[in-house]
XYZ file of N, CA and C in Angstrom:
195
model
N 0.836 -1.330 -0.006
C -0.024 0.008 0.074
C 0.943 1.253 -0.035
N 0.500 2.410 -0.674
C 1.221 3.552 -0.499
C 1.317 4.122 0.426
N 0.375 3.965 1.496
C 0.368 4.604 2.855
C 1.474 4.029 3.665
N 1.755 2.663 3.677
C 2.790 2.083 4.297
C 4.074 2.305 3.868
N 4.148 2.474 2.439
C 5.459 2.656 2.151
C 5.803 4.332 2.198
N 4.887 5.158 2.299
C 5.108 6.614 2.776
C 5.494 6.662 4.265
N 4.716 5.693 5.114
C 5.157 5.883 6.406
C 6.690 5.297 6.783
N 7.034 4.202 5.818
C 8.469 3.977 5.891
C 9.506 4.705 5.481
N 9.148 5.591 4.526
C 9.992 6.498 4.099
C 9.972 7.658 5.027
N 8.966 8.187 5.733
C 8.829 8.917 6.711
C 9.615 8.780 7.869
N 9.629 7.514 8.433
C 10.324 6.947 9.716
C 11.808 7.102 9.169
N 12.235 6.678 8.099
C 13.469 6.542 7.627
C 14.214 7.784 7.338
N 13.476 8.763 6.649
C 14.266 9.748 6.307
C 13.013 11.097 6.241
N 12.993 11.729 7.270
C 11.798 12.695 7.380
C 11.932 13.867 6.548
N 13.298 14.090 6.452
C 13.548 15.291 5.345
C 13.257 15.431 3.885
N 13.247 13.931 3.454
C 12.703 13.702 1.972
C 11.244 13.821 1.814
N 10.546 13.476 2.946
C 9.051 13.555 2.968
C 8.682 15.053 3.237
N 9.515 15.899 3.893
C 9.318 17.203 4.040
C 9.427 17.989 2.859
N 10.452 17.625 2.041
C 10.509 18.399 0.723
C 9.495 17.924 -0.204
N 9.167 16.841 -0.180
C 7.935 16.310 -0.988
C 6.738 17.151 -0.664
N 6.347 17.226 0.684
C 5.323 18.062 1.227
C 5.278 19.481 0.615
N 6.565 20.044 0.967
C 6.670 21.281 0.396
C 6.630 21.636 -0.995
N 6.733 20.580 -1.755
C 6.721 20.544 -3.236
C 5.026 20.657 -3.523
N 4.470 19.657 -2.899
C 3.052 19.588 -3.085
C 2.312 20.761 -2.689
N 2.759 21.300 -1.562
C 2.005 22.786 -1.258
C 2.243 23.767 -1.942
N 3.502 23.930 -2.663
C 3.760 24.892 -3.655
C 3.176 24.804 -4.953
N 2.911 23.552 -5.398
C 2.170 23.196 -6.561
C 0.677 23.713 -6.230
N 0.063 23.214 -5.126
C -1.373 23.600 -4.770
C -1.592 25.154 -4.772
N -0.541 25.823 -4.113
C -0.600 27.299 -4.310
C -0.759 27.865 -5.723
N 0.386 27.300 -6.388
C 0.352 27.728 -7.845
C -0.972 27.567 -8.628
N -1.709 26.344 -8.320
C -2.759 25.802 -9.102
C -3.804 26.872 -8.694
N -3.929 27.180 -7.256
C -4.941 28.050 -6.869
C -4.892 29.476 -7.444
N -3.675 29.858 -7.699
C -3.120 31.250 -8.007
C -3.840 31.178 -9.755
N -3.403 30.285 -10.313
C -3.728 30.243 -11.756
C -5.311 30.306 -11.933
N -6.006 29.478 -11.069
C -7.605 29.326 -11.274
C -7.937 30.584 -10.660
N -7.475 31.202 -9.841
C -8.285 32.558 -9.369
C -7.928 33.623 -10.441
N -6.605 33.644 -11.201
C -6.420 34.468 -12.448
C -7.491 34.104 -13.508
N -7.599 32.869 -14.008
C -8.558 32.598 -14.666
C -9.926 32.965 -14.650
N -10.456 32.900 -13.330
C -11.674 33.067 -13.142
C -12.004 34.500 -13.002
N -11.142 35.213 -12.256
C -11.394 36.731 -12.037
C -10.466 37.651 -13.022
N -9.703 36.968 -13.973
C -9.104 37.773 -14.979
C -9.841 39.007 -15.759
N -10.815 38.511 -16.072
C -11.769 39.379 -16.913
C -12.302 40.508 -16.111
N -12.738 40.118 -14.835
C -13.130 41.288 -13.888
C -12.100 42.224 -13.456
N -10.825 41.667 -13.187
C -9.651 42.588 -12.770
C -9.392 43.387 -14.101
N -9.328 42.870 -15.392
C -8.906 43.636 -16.413
C -10.060 45.017 -16.657
N -11.330 44.430 -16.288
C -12.456 45.436 -16.493
C -12.140 46.581 -15.546
N -11.837 46.300 -14.362
C -11.589 47.287 -13.325
C -10.405 48.070 -13.558
N -9.598 47.508 -13.968
C -7.984 48.464 -14.319
C -8.465 49.295 -15.657
N -9.057 48.858 -16.454
C -9.561 49.635 -17.654
C -10.379 50.718 -17.285
N -11.512 50.419 -16.502
C -12.450 51.470 -15.860
C -11.446 52.484 -15.132
N -10.681 52.058 -14.339
C -10.182 53.042 -13.369
C -8.980 53.745 -14.201
N -8.272 53.265 -15.420
C -7.455 54.215 -16.112
C -8.262 55.261 -16.814
N -9.364 54.759 -17.508
C -10.077 55.854 -18.307
C -10.854 56.737 -17.352
N -11.154 56.557 -15.975
C -11.626 57.587 -15.014
C -10.451 58.476 -14.852
N -9.073 57.935 -14.728
C -8.146 58.998 -14.494
C -7.776 59.727 -15.725
N -7.852 59.219 -16.906
C -7.562 60.031 -18.070
C -8.728 61.139 -18.047
N -9.918 60.772 -17.954
C -11.170 61.748 -17.887
C -10.872 62.775 -16.799
N -10.352 62.527 -15.684
C -10.169 63.610 -14.750
C -8.786 64.341 -15.143
N -7.776 63.893 -15.759
C -6.733 64.451 -16.140
C -7.014 65.419 -17.298
N -7.671 65.074 -18.259
C -8.381 65.904 -19.274
C -8.999 67.152 -18.805
N -9.850 66.862 -17.804
C -10.830 67.982 -17.224
C -9.886 69.056 -16.443
N -8.940 68.443 -15.948
C -7.906 69.469 -15.011
C -7.246 70.087 -16.014
N -6.839 69.486 -17.176
C -6.049 70.137 -18.178
C -6.698 71.264 -18.944
N -8.120 71.101 -18.895
C -8.742 72.191 -19.496
C -9.015 73.453 -18.824
N -8.780 73.195 -17.531
C -9.257 74.271 -16.469
C -8.150 75.198 -16.294
């Protein structure tokens, strides 16, 4: 069973398991970030575009005065 093998490796060399765990955690965080970017990417781009157009409008109004 994989669990027994994992436990044997863990008891024998805890540093190896720790590096594997860190790798899995990093991959999970990267996957979560990519998922959040793809789900919220359009909304974020729309907010940035809206903010930049608002800044351009305010700048042009101040330049006219």
